[in-house]
């Protein structure tokens, strides 16, 4: 969300996708690890709440390369493997609460859909 310098310390402000996001510790460690020569503080803020509207085109592309369907403006999940539409929802909750588990109606592969928030 923001990066600033305060008394020579790098302050990185982040917002989780939702308040119970299990990846927050890993994200914090990755931020600190990416700046080994700096004193780093990671600050978490919850307001305003994170939204999928903040996802960049590059971020959406990277999710799909990893096998996770990104939310779409048309609200139509496309299989990240074969790009077919019309997937069937298996579970509203996938590997984390911010994702749902779907199965492609074309290639039959299961995949996570990053829910629109």
C-alpha positions as YAML, in Angstrom:
chain: A
units: angstrom
residues:
- id: 1
  name: UNK
  ca: [0.00, 0.00, 0.00]
- id: 2
  name: UNK
  ca: [2.82, 2.42, 0.82]
- id: 3
  name: UNK
  ca: [6.58, 2.68, 1.30]
- id: 4
  name: UNK
  ca: [8.22, 5.51, 3.23]
- id: 5
  name: UNK
  ca: [11.44, 6.33, 5.07]
- id: 6
  name: UNK
  ca: [11.21, 7.26, 8.76]
- id: 7
  name: UNK
  ca: [14.46, 8.06, 10.63]
- id: 8
  name: UNK
  ca: [16.45, 5.97, 8.14]
- id: 9
  name: UNK
  ca: [14.12, 3.00, 8.49]
- id: 10
  name: UNK
  ca: [12.08, 1.69, 5.55]
- id: 11
  name: UNK
  ca: [8.41, 1.49, 6.53]
- id: 12
  name: UNK
  ca: [6.27, -0.73, 4.30]
- id: 13
  name: UNK
  ca: [2.51, -0.56, 4.81]
- id: 14
  name: UNK
  ca: [0.44, -3.56, 3.71]
- id: 15
  name: UNK
  ca: [-3.24, -4.54, 3.79]
- id: 16
  name: UNK
  ca: [-4.38, -8.19, 3.92]
- id: 17
  name: UNK
  ca: [-7.03, -9.49, 1.54]
- id: 18
  name: UNK
  ca: [-9.07, -10.19, 4.67]
- id: 19
  name: UNK
  ca: [-8.35, -9.88, 8.39]
- id: 20
  name: UNK
  ca: [-7.54, -13.58, 8.91]
- id: 21
  name: UNK
  ca: [-5.24, -13.98, 5.90]
- id: 22
  name: UNK
  ca: [-2.82, -16.83, 6.71]
- id: 23
  name: UNK
  ca: [-0.18, -15.45, 4.31]
- id: 24
  name: UNK
  ca: [0.51, -12.27, 6.27]
- id: 25
  name: UNK
  ca: [3.54, -13.68, 8.14]
- id: 26
  name: UNK
  ca: [5.03, -15.01, 4.89]
- id: 27
  name: UNK
  ca: [4.40, -11.68, 3.15]
- id: 28
  name: UNK
  ca: [6.01, -9.79, 6.03]
- id: 29
  name: UNK
  ca: [9.07, -12.09, 5.98]
- id: 30
  name: UNK
  ca: [9.38, -11.72, 2.18]
- id: 31
  name: UNK
  ca: [9.33, -7.93, 2.46]
- id: 32
  name: UNK
  ca: [11.98, -7.85, 5.18]
- id: 33
  name: UNK
  ca: [14.07, -10.47, 3.32]
- id: 34
  name: UNK
  ca: [13.97, -8.46, 0.10]
- id: 35
  name: UNK
  ca: [15.68, -5.50, 1.83]
- id: 36
  name: UNK
  ca: [18.62, -7.16, 3.64]
- id: 37
  name: UNK
  ca: [20.72, -4.00, 3.94]
- id: 38
  name: UNK
  ca: [17.89, -1.93, 5.45]
- id: 39
  name: UNK
  ca: [16.17, -1.65, 8.77]
- id: 40
  name: UNK
  ca: [12.59, -2.49, 7.82]
- id: 41
  name: UNK
  ca: [9.29, -2.07, 9.62]
- id: 42
  name: UNK
  ca: [6.17, -3.65, 8.15]
- id: 43
  name: UNK
  ca: [2.95, -1.99, 9.20]
- id: 44
  name: UNK
  ca: [-0.46, -3.62, 8.64]
- id: 45
  name: UNK
  ca: [-3.54, -1.46, 8.11]
- id: 46
  name: UNK
  ca: [-7.10, -2.70, 7.61]
- id: 47
  name: UNK
  ca: [-8.83, 0.47, 6.51]
- id: 48
  name: UNK
  ca: [-9.81, 1.02, 3.83]
- id: 49
  name: UNK
  ca: [-10.40, -2.67, 3.26]
- id: 50
  name: UNK
  ca: [-8.46, -4.37, 0.49]
- id: 51
  name: UNK
  ca: [-10.35, -4.87, -2.79]
- id: 52
  name: UNK
  ca: [-9.67, -6.87, -5.93]
- id: 53
  name: UNK
  ca: [-10.07, -3.56, -7.80]
- id: 54
  name: UNK
  ca: [-6.50, -2.84, -6.63]
- id: 55
  name: UNK
  ca: [-5.11, -5.83, -8.55]
- id: 56
  name: UNK
  ca: [-2.98, -4.80, -11.50]
- id: 57
  name: UNK
  ca: [-3.15, -6.48, -14.90]
- id: 58
  name: UNK
  ca: [0.31, -7.90, -14.17]
- id: 59
  name: UNK
  ca: [-0.89, -9.27, -10.81]
- id: 60
  name: UNK
  ca: [-3.88, -10.93, -12.47]
- id: 61
  name: UNK
  ca: [-1.61, -12.41, -15.15]
- id: 62
  name: UNK
  ca: [0.79, -13.78, -12.53]
- id: 63
  name: UNK
  ca: [-2.07, -15.41, -10.59]
- id: 64
  name: UNK
  ca: [-3.21, -17.16, -13.75]
- id: 65
  name: UNK
  ca: [0.34, -18.28, -14.58]
- id: 66
  name: UNK
  ca: [0.41, -19.86, -11.12]
- id: 67
  name: UNK
  ca: [-2.90, -21.66, -11.84]
- id: 68
  name: UNK
  ca: [-5.27, -19.38, -9.91]
- id: 69
  name: UNK
  ca: [-8.09, -17.69, -11.83]
- id: 70
  name: UNK
  ca: [-8.20, -13.96, -11.20]
- id: 71
  name: UNK
  ca: [-11.53, -12.22, -10.62]
- id: 72
  name: UNK
  ca: [-12.88, -10.72, -13.82]
- id: 73
  name: UNK
  ca: [-14.97, -7.63, -14.44]
- id: 74
  name: UNK
  ca: [-17.52, -9.88, -16.21]
- id: 75
  name: UNK
  ca: [-17.73, -12.13, -13.08]
- id: 76
  name: UNK
  ca: [-16.97, -15.13, -15.28]
- id: 77
  name: UNK
  ca: [-14.31, -17.52, -14.04]
- id: 78
  name: UNK
  ca: [-12.02, -18.75, -16.80]
- id: 79
  name: UNK
  ca: [-9.84, -21.81, -16.37]
- id: 80
  name: UNK
  ca: [-6.23, -20.61, -15.94]
- id: 81
  name: UNK
  ca: [-5.01, -23.66, -17.88]
- id: 82
  name: UNK
  ca: [-7.23, -23.77, -21.00]
- id: 83
  name: UNK
  ca: [-9.04, -20.39, -20.66]
- id: 84
  name: UNK
  ca: [-12.50, -22.01, -21.02]
- id: 85
  name: UNK
  ca: [-15.47, -20.39, -19.29]
- id: 86
  name: UNK
  ca: [-18.30, -22.16, -17.48]
- id: 87
  name: UNK
  ca: [-16.46, -23.77, -14.58]
- id: 88
  name: UNK
  ca: [-18.42, -25.53, -11.85]
- id: 89
  name: UNK
  ca: [-18.00, -24.45, -8.23]
- id: 90
  name: UNK
  ca: [-16.92, -27.35, -6.02]
- id: 91
  name: UNK
  ca: [-16.54, -25.35, -2.82]
- id: 92
  name: UNK
  ca: [-17.05, -21.68, -2.00]
- id: 93
  name: UNK
  ca: [-13.85, -21.94, 0.08]
- id: 94
  name: UNK
  ca: [-10.65, -23.12, -1.58]
- id: 95
  name: UNK
  ca: [-7.18, -23.45, -0.11]
- id: 96
  name: UNK
  ca: [-7.78, -20.14, 1.71]
- id: 97
  name: UNK
  ca: [-10.92, -18.15, 2.50]
- id: 98
  name: UNK
  ca: [-10.16, -15.63, -0.27]
- id: 99
  name: UNK
  ca: [-10.36, -18.36, -2.92]
- id: 100
  name: UNK
  ca: [-13.06, -20.75, -4.15]
- id: 101
  name: UNK
  ca: [-12.43, -24.21, -5.64]
- id: 102
  name: UNK
  ca: [-13.77, -24.77, -9.17]
- id: 103
  name: UNK
  ca: [-13.52, -27.47, -11.84]
- id: 104
  name: UNK
  ca: [-13.16, -26.59, -15.52]
- id: 105
  name: UNK
  ca: [-16.07, -27.77, -17.65]
- id: 106
  name: UNK
  ca: [-13.76, -28.16, -20.66]
- id: 107
  name: UNK
  ca: [-10.46, -29.71, -19.51]
- id: 108
  name: UNK
  ca: [-11.72, -31.08, -16.17]
- id: 109
  name: UNK
  ca: [-8.89, -29.56, -14.13]
- id: 110
  name: UNK
  ca: [-9.62, -28.23, -10.65]
- id: 111
  name: UNK
  ca: [-8.44, -24.68, -9.89]
- id: 112
  name: UNK
  ca: [-8.72, -21.93, -7.34]
- id: 113
  name: UNK
  ca: [-10.58, -18.73, -8.15]
- id: 114
  name: UNK
  ca: [-9.44, -15.62, -6.29]
- id: 115
  name: UNK
  ca: [-12.80, -14.27, -5.11]
- id: 116
  name: UNK
  ca: [-13.85, -10.77, -5.97]
- id: 117
  name: UNK
  ca: [-13.64, -8.71, -2.80]
...
